Coordinates of C-alpha atoms (C1' of nucleotides) in Angstrom, one line a residue:
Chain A
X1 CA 219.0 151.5 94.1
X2 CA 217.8 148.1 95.4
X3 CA 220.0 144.8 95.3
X4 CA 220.8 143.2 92.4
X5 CA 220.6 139.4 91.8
X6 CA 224.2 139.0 92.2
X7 CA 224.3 141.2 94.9
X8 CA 221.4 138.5 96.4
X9 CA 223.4 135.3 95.4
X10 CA 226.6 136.4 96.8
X11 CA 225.5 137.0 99.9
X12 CA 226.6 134.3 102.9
X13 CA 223.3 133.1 104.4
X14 CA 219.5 133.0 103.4
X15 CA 216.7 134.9 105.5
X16 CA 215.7 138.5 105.4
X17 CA 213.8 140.5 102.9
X18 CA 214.2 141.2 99.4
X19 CA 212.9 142.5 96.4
X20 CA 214.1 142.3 92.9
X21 CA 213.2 144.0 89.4
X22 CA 213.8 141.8 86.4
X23 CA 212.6 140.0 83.5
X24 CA 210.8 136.4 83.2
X25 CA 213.4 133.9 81.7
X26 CA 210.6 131.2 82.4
X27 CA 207.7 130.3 84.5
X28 CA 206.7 126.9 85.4
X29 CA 203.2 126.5 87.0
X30 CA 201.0 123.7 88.7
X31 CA 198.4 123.9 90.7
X32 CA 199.4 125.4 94.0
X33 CA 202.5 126.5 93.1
X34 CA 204.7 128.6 90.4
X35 CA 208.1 128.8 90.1
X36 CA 209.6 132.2 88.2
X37 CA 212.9 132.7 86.8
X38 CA 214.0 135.6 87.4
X39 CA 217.0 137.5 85.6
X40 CA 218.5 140.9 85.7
X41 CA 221.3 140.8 83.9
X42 CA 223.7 141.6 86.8
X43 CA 225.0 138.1 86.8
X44 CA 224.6 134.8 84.3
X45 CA 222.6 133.4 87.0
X46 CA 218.5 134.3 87.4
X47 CA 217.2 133.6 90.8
X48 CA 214.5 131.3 91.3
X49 CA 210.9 133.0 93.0
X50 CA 207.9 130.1 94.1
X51 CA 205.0 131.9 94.9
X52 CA 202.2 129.9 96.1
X53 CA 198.6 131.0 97.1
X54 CA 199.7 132.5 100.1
X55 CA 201.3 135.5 97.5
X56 CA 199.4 138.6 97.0
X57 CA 198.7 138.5 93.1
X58 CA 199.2 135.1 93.0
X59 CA 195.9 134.7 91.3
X60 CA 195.5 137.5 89.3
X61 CA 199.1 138.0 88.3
X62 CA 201.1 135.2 88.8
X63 CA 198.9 132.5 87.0
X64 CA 199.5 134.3 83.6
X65 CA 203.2 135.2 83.7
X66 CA 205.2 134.3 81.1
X67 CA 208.5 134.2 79.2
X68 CA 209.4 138.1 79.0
X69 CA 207.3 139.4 81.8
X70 CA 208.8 142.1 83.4
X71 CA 208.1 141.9 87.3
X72 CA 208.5 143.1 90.8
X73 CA 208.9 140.5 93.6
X74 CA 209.4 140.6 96.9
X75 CA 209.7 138.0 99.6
X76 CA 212.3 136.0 102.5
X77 CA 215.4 134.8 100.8
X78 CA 215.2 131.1 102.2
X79 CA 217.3 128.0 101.4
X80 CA 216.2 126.0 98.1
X81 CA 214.6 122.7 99.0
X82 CA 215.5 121.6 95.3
X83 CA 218.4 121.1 93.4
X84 CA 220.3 123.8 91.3
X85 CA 220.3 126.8 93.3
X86 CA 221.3 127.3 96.9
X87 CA 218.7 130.5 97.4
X88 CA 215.3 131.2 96.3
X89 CA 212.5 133.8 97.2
X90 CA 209.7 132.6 98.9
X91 CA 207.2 135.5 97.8
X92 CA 205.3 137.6 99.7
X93 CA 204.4 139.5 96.5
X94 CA 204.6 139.6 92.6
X95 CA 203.8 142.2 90.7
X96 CA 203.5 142.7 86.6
X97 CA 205.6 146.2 85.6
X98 CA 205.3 145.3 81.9
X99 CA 203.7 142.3 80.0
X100 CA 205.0 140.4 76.9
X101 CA 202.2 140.1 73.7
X102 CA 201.3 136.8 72.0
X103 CA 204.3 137.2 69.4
X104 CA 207.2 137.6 72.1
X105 CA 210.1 136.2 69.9
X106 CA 212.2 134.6 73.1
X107 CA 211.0 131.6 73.9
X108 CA 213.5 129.6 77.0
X109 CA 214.7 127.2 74.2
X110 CA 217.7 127.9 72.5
X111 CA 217.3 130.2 69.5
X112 CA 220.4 129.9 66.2
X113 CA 222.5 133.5 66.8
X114 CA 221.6 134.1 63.3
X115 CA 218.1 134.8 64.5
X116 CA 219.1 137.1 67.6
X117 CA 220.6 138.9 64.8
X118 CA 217.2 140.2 63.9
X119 CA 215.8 140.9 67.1
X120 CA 219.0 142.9 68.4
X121 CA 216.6 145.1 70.4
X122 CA 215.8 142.0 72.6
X123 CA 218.6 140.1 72.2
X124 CA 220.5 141.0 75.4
X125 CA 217.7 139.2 77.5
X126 CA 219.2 135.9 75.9
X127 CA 221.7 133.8 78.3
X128 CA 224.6 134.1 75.5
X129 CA 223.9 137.5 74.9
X130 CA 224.0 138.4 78.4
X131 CA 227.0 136.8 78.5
X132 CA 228.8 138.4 76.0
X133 CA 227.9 141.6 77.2
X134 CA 229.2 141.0 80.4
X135 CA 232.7 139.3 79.3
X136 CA 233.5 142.5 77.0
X137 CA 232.1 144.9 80.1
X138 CA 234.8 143.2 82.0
X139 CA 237.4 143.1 79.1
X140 CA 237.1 146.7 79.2
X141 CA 237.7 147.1 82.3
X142 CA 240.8 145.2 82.9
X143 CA 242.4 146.7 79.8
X144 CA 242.1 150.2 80.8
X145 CA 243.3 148.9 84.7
X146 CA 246.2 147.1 83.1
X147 CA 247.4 150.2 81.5
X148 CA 246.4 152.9 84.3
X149 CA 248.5 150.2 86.5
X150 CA 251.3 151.0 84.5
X151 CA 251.1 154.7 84.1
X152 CA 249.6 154.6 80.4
X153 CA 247.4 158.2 79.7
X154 CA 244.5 157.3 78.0
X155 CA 244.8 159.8 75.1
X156 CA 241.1 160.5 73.1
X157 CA 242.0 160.4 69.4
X158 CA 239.7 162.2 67.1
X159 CA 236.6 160.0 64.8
X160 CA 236.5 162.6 62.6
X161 CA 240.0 163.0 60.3
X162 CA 241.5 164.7 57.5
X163 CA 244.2 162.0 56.9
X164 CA 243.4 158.6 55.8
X165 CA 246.2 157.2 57.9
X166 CA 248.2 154.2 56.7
X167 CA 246.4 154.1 53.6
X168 CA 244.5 150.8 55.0
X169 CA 241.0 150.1 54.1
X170 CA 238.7 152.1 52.7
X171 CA 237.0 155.4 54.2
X172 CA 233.8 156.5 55.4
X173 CA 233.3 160.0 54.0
X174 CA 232.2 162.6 56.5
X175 CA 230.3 165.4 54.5
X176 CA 227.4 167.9 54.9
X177 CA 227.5 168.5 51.4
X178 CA 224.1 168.2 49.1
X179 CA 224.7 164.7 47.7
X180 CA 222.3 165.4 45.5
X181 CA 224.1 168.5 44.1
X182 CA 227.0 169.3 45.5
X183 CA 229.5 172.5 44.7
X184 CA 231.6 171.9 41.7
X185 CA 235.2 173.4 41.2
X186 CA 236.3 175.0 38.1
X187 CA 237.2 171.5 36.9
X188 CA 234.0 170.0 37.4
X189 CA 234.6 167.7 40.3
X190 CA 233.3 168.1 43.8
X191 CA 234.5 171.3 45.9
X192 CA 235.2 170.3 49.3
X193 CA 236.9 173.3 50.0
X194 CA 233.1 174.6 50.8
X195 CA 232.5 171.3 52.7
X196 CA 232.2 171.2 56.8
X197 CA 236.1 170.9 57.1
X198 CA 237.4 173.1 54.2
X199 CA 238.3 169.8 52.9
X200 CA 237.7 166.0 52.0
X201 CA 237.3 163.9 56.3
X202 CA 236.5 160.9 56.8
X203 CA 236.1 158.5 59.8
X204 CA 239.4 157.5 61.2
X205 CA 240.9 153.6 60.9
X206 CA 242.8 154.0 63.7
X207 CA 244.3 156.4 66.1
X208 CA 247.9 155.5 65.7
X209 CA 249.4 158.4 64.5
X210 CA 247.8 160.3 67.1
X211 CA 249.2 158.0 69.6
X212 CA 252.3 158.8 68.3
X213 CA 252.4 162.7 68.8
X214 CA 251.1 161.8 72.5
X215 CA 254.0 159.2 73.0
X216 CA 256.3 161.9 72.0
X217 CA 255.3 163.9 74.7
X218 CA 253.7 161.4 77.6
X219 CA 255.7 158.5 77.7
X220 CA 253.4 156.2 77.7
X221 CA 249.9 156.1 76.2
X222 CA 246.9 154.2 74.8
X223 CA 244.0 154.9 72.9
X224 CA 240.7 152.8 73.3
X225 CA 238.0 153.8 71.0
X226 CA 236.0 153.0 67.9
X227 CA 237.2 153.1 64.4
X228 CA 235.8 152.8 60.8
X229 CA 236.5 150.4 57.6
X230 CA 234.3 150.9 54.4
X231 CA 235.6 147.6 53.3
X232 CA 233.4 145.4 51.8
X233 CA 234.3 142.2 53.6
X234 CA 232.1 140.0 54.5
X235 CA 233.2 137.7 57.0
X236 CA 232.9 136.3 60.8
X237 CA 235.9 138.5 62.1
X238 CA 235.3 141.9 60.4
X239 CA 233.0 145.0 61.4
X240 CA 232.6 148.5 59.4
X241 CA 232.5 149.6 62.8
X242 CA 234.8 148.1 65.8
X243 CA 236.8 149.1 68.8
X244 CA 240.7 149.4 68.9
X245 CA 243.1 149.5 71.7
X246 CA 245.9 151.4 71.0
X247 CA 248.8 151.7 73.0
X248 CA 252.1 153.3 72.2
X249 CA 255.4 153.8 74.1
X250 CA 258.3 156.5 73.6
X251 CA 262.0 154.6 74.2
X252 CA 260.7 151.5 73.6
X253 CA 261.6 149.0 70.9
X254 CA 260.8 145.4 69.4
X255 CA 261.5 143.9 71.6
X256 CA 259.8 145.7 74.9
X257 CA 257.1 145.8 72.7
X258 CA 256.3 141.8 72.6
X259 CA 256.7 142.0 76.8
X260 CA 254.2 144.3 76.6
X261 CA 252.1 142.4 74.3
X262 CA 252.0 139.1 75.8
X263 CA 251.8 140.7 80.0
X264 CA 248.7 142.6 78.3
X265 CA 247.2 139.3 77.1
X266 CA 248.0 137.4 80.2
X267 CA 246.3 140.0 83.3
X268 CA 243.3 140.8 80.7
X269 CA 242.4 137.4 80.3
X270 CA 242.9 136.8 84.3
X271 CA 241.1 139.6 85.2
X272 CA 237.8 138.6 83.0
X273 CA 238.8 135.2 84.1
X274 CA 238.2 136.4 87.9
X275 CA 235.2 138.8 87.2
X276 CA 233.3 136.2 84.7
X277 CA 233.6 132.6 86.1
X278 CA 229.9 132.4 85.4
X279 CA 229.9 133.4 81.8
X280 CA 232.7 131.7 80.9
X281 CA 231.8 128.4 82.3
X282 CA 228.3 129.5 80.0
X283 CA 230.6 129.7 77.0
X284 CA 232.8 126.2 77.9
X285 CA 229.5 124.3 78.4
X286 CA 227.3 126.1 75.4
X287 CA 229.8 127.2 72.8
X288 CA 233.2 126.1 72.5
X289 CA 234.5 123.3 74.8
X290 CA 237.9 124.7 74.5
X291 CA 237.2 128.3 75.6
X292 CA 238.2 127.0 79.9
X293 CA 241.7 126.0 78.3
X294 CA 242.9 128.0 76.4
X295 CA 242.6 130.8 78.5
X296 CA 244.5 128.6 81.4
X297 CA 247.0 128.4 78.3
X298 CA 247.0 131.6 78.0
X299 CA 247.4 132.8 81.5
X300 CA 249.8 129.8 82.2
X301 CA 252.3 129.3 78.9
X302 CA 254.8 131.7 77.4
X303 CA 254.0 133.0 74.2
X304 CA 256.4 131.3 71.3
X305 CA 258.6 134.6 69.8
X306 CA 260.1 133.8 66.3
X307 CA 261.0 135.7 63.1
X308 CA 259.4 135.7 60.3
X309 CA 261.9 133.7 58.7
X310 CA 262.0 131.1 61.1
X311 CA 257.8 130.9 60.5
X312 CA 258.5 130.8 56.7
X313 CA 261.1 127.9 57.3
X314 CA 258.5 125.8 59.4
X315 CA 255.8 126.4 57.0
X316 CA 258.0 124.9 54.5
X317 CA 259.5 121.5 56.5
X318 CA 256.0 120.7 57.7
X319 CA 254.2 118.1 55.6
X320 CA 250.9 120.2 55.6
X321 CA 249.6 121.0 52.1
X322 CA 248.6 124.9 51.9
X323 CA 246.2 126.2 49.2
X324 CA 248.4 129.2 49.4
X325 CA 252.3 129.4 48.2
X326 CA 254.9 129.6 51.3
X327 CA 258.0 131.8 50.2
X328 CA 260.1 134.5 51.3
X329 CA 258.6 137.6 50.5
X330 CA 255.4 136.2 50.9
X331 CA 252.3 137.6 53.2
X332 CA 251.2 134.7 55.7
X333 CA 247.8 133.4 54.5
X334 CA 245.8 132.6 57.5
X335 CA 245.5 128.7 57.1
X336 CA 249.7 129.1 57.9
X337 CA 248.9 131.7 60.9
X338 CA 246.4 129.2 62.1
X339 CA 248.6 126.4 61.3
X340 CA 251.7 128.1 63.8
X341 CA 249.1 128.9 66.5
X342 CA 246.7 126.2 66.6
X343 CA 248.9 123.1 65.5
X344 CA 252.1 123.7 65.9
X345 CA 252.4 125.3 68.1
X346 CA 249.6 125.5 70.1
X347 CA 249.3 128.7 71.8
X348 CA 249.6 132.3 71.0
X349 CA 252.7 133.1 69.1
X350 CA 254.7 136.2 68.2
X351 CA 255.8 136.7 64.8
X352 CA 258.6 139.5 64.2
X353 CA 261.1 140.8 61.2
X354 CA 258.7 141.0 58.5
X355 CA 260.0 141.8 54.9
X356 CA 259.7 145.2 54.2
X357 CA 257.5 145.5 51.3
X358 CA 254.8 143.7 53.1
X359 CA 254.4 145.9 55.8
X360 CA 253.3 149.5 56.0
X361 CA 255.6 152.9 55.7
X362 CA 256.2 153.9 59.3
X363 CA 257.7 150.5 60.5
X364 CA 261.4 150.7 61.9
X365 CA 263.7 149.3 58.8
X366 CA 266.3 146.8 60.3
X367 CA 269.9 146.7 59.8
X368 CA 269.8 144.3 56.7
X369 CA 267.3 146.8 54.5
X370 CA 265.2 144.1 54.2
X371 CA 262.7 143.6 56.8
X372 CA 261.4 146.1 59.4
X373 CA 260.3 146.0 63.1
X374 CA 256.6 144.9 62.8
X375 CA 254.9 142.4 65.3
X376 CA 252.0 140.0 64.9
X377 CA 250.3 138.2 67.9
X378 CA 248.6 135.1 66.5
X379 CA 246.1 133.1 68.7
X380 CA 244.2 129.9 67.4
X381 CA 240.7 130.2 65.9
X382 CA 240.9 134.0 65.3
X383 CA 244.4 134.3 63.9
X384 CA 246.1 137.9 64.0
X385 CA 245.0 139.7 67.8
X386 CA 247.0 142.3 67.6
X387 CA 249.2 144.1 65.0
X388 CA 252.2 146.7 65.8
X389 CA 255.8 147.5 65.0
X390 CA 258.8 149.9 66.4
X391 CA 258.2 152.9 64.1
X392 CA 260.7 154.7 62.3
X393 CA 262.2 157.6 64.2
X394 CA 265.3 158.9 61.6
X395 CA 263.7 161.1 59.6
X396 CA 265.6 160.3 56.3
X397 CA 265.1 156.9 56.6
X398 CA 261.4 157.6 56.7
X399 CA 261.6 160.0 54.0
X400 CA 263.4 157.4 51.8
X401 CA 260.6 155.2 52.9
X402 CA 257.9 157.5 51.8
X403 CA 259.5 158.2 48.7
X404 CA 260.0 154.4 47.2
X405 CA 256.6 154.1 48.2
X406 CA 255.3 156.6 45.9
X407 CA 253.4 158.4 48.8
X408 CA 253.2 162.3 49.0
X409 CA 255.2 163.7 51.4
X410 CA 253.0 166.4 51.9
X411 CA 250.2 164.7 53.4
X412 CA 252.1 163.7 56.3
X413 CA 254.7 166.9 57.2
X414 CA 252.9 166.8 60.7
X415 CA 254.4 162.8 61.0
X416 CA 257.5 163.7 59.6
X417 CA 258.1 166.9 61.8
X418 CA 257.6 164.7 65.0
X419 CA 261.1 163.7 63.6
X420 CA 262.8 166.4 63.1
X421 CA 262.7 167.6 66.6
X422 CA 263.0 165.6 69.9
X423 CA 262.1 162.2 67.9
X424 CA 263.4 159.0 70.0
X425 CA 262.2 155.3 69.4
X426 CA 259.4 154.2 69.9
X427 CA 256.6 151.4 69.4
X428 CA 253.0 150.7 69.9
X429 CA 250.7 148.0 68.6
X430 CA 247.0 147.6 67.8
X431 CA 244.3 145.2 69.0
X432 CA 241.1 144.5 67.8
X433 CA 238.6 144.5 70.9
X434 CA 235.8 142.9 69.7
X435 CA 238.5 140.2 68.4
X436 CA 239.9 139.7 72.1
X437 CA 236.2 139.3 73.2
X438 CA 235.7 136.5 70.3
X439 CA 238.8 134.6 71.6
X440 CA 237.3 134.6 75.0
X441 CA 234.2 133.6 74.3
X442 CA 234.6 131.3 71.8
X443 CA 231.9 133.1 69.8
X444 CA 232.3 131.8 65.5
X445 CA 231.3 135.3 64.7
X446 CA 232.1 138.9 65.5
X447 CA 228.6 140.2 64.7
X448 CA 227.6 138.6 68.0
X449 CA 230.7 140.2 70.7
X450 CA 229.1 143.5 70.0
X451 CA 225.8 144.3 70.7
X452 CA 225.0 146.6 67.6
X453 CA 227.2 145.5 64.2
X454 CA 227.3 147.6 61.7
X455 CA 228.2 145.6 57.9
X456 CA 227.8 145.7 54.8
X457 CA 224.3 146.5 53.5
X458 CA 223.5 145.8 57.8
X459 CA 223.1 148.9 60.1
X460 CA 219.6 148.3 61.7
X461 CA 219.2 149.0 65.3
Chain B
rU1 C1' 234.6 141.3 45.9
rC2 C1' 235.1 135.8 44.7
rC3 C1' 233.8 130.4 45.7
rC4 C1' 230.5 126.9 48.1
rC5 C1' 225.8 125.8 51.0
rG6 C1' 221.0 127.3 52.4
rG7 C1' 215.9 130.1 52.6
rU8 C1' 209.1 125.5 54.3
rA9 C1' 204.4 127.7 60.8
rG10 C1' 206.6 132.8 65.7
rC11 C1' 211.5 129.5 66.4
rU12 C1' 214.4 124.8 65.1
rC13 C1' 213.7 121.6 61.3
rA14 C1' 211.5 117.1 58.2
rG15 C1' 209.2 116.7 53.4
rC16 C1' 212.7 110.4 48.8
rU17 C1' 213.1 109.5 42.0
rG18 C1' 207.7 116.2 40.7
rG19 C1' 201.2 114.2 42.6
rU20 C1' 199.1 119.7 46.2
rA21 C1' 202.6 120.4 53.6
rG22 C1' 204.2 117.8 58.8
rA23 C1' 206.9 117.4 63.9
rG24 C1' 209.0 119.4 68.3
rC25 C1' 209.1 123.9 70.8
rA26 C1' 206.6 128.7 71.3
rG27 C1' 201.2 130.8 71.7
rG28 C1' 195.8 129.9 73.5
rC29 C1' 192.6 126.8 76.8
rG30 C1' 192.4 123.0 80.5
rG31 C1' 195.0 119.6 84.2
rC32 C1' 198.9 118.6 87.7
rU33 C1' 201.3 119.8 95.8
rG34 C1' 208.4 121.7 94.5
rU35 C1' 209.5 122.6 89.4
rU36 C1' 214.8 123.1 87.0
rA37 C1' 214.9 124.3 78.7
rA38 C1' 209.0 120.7 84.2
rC39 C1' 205.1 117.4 82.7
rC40 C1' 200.0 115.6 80.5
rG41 C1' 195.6 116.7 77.1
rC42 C1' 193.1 119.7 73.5
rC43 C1' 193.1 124.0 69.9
rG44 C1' 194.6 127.8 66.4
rG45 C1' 198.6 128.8 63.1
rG46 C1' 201.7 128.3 56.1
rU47 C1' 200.6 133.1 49.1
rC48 C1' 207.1 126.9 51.0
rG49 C1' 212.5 134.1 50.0
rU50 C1' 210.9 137.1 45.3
rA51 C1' 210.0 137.1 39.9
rG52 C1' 209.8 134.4 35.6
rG53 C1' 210.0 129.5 33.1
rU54 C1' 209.3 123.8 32.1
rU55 C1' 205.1 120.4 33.1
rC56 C1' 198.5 117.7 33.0
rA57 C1' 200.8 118.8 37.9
rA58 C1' 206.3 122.5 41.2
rG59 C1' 208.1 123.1 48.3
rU60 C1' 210.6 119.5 44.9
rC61 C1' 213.3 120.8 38.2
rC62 C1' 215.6 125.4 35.3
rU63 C1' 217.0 130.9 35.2
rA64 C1' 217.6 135.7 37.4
rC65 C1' 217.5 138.5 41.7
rC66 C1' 217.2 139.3 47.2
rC67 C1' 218.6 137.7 52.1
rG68 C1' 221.4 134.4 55.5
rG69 C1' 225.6 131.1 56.6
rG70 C1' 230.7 128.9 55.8
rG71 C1' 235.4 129.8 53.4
rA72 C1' 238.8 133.2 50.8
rG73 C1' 240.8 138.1 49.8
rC74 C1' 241.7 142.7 52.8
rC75 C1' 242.7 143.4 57.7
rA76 C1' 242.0 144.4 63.6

RNA sequence: UCCCCGGUAGCUCAGCUGGUAGAGCAGGCGGCUGUUAACCGCCGGGUCGUAGGUUCAAGUCCUACCCGGGGAGCCA
């Protein structure tokens, strides 16, 4: 495999050969000379080829490239006479691998994300694009190194369920079943006994539970894969289809859980920090002039920790007027996360003790009967990061649980049996990825952190 | 799903109180001895989201629908 541009850029000194393989970002010609840009995606920079008459195909080639050209050059890396960039390639040699017709959409000017939207099969070429691919490669990669660093197992939860979970959001039905006519029961309604699984599946929302029966045996693991809503929510931080890191820990509780939380947080974002600089000075200059600080807050600060009570009490003293009601009891809208995390705050902030009836089932129930062991990060701009709670181990509490929730015990004797024998504490919380990867970037919408989104009545490509 | 805003050239937009469509960029051709989203000149390019309606006349006003954006709900 030949060297990439980065490889190229990075390396200490010009001179010597080189030949790259890329794609035209622009080409400026005058009479005796051309200069291409040249990218490959291996790094935000392109590198810069001047070819003058002395090239071979600088006549027949050269002269008519354009934006989107994809070409092979190959010359002396030498020193750049001109301002902004240290190396060029003085070529000996361009040639055209694939040419760009008349109605190339890219042009080198800057093009609204909306519109990217509709060319996602060329989109990546763009500089933000690029960018963002890059940023979530590398979030990626320091996620799984922070938990492999720690002795997390990666455990493989299954897309394909029979349980819809916590009961949150709605389901994406897996059938082979004739929509047109499918197998009726005695009652008239739809047989899924004859269907693929011998019974109603659907894609999972989330790999918890799983996680759970692997914590109970592992220690320590963490799921990292992509899960399904069939809400119809239309909005700049939702997906039908995203990615979910998962972790979960046996003998740990609230409290362990928020260390883990906030050291996650802290080496993910210096890890990208390290591996992007490039990108995320792209996404500082282009995007969001705040993206540079706040991950240096980030990095730098401790998160705030309070209860949910405390957060309900500030919500109240402040003289801020909220379109929604502030009460005990209440769910926090997200004007008062943003309000704690980008005002008052000002950096990410841990929110614990949540009453009971607004939380799910499985979430450890305190000492006063009231609220239960559930844990919200909240970060400004993007609100809620990450979501997780001590679950219940004492399986009559759980039962109890079940029961005034008017949920069949049936449907989850698997859950409930992890109780009855060898059960111990434990806790685990969930984090959107392509949420992580918006905070980083500073991108306004989650449609454009992931390179094919899938929404409502929106599933080209 | 609800509320608000928008849809005009390939892209980004302008088009006033209704009078029959324009700019920059992109594209094509030509020029320019080192450019940096290069620059200069010329040229082509539009059923103004769709369907109805009002009017002598609709890009402009009215209605419905479609699509996009922002916010909310739900959540990650």
């Amino acid at each position: 495999m030949s060297e990439s541009i980065r490889e190229i850029l990075a390396r200490p000194s010009a001179g010597g050969g080189v030949t790259i393989r890329g794609w035209l970002r622009t080409a400026r010609h005058s009479k005796e000379v051309s200069f291409l840009e040249v990218s490959d995606g291996s790094c935000f920079s392109g590198i810069q080829v001047v070819a003058g008459p002395e090239c071979h195909g600088f006549e027949e080639t050269v002269r008519a490239l354009g934006t989107g050209c994809a070409v092979e050059a190959s010359g002396e890396l030498v020193e750049s006479p001109g301002s902004g960039q240290s190396f060029e390639i003085r070529a000996s040699s361009v040639a055209l691998v694939g040419g760009v017709g008349e109605d190339y959409p890219l042009q080198k000017k800057r093009h609204s994300l909306e519109f990217l939207r509709t060319v996602a099969h060329l989109r990546p070429r763009t500089n933000t694009l690029g960018a963002v691919l890059r940023v979530r490669n590398a979030t990626a990669r320091a996620i799984h190194d922070f938990f492999q660093q720690r002795g997390f197992i990666q455990i493989h939860s299954p897309i394909i369920t029979l349980s819809d979970s916590e009961g949150a959001g709605d389901l994406f039905r897996v059938s082979t079943l004739d929509v047109e006519n499918p197998p009726r029961d005695e009652e008239g309604r739809v047989d899924f006994r004859q269907d693929f699984f011998a019974a109603p599946a659907f894609l999972t929302v989330s790999g918890q539970l799983e996680a759970e029966i692997a914590a109970l045996a592992l220690s320590k693991v963490y799921t990292f894969g992509p899960t399904f809503r069939a809400e119809d929510s239309n909005t700049s931080r939702h997906l039908a289809e995203f990615w979910m890191v998962e972790p979960e820990l046996a003998f740990c509780d609230l409290d362990g859980l928020g260390e883990l939380a906030e050291a996650f947080l802290k080496q993910v974002f210096q890890r990208v920090r390290e591996a992007c600089p490039d990108d995320l000075e792209f996404f500082n200059k282009r995007i969001d002039d705040t993206v540079l600080a706040t991950i240096a807050h980030v990095i730098e600060q401790p998160f705030e920790r309070l209860r949910y009570s405390e957060a309900i009490e500030i919500l109240e003293k402040c003289d801020r007027q909220f379109e929604f009601p502030v009460r005990w009891g209440l769910d926090l809208q997200s004007e008062h996360e943003r309000f704690l995390s980008e005002e008052y705050f000002r950096r990410p902030v841990v929110v614990t003790h949540y009453p009971k009836a607004i939380k799910a089932f499985y979430m450890y129930l305190n000492d006063d009967e009231e609220t239960v062991g559930a844990l919200d990060v909240l970060v400004p701009k993007v609100g809620e990061i990450i979501g997780g709670s001590q679950r219940e181990h004492r399986l009559e509490v759980l039962r109890r649980r079940i029961a005034e929730l008017g949920l069949e015990e049936d449907r989850y004797w698997w859950y409930l049996d992890l109780r009855r024998h060898g059960s111990v504490p434990h806790a685990g919380f969930g984090l959107g990825f392509e949420r992580l990867v918006q905070f980083m970037t500073g991108m306004a919408n989650i449609r454009d952190v992931i390179p094919f989104p899938r929404v409502p009545g929106n599933a080209e490509f």
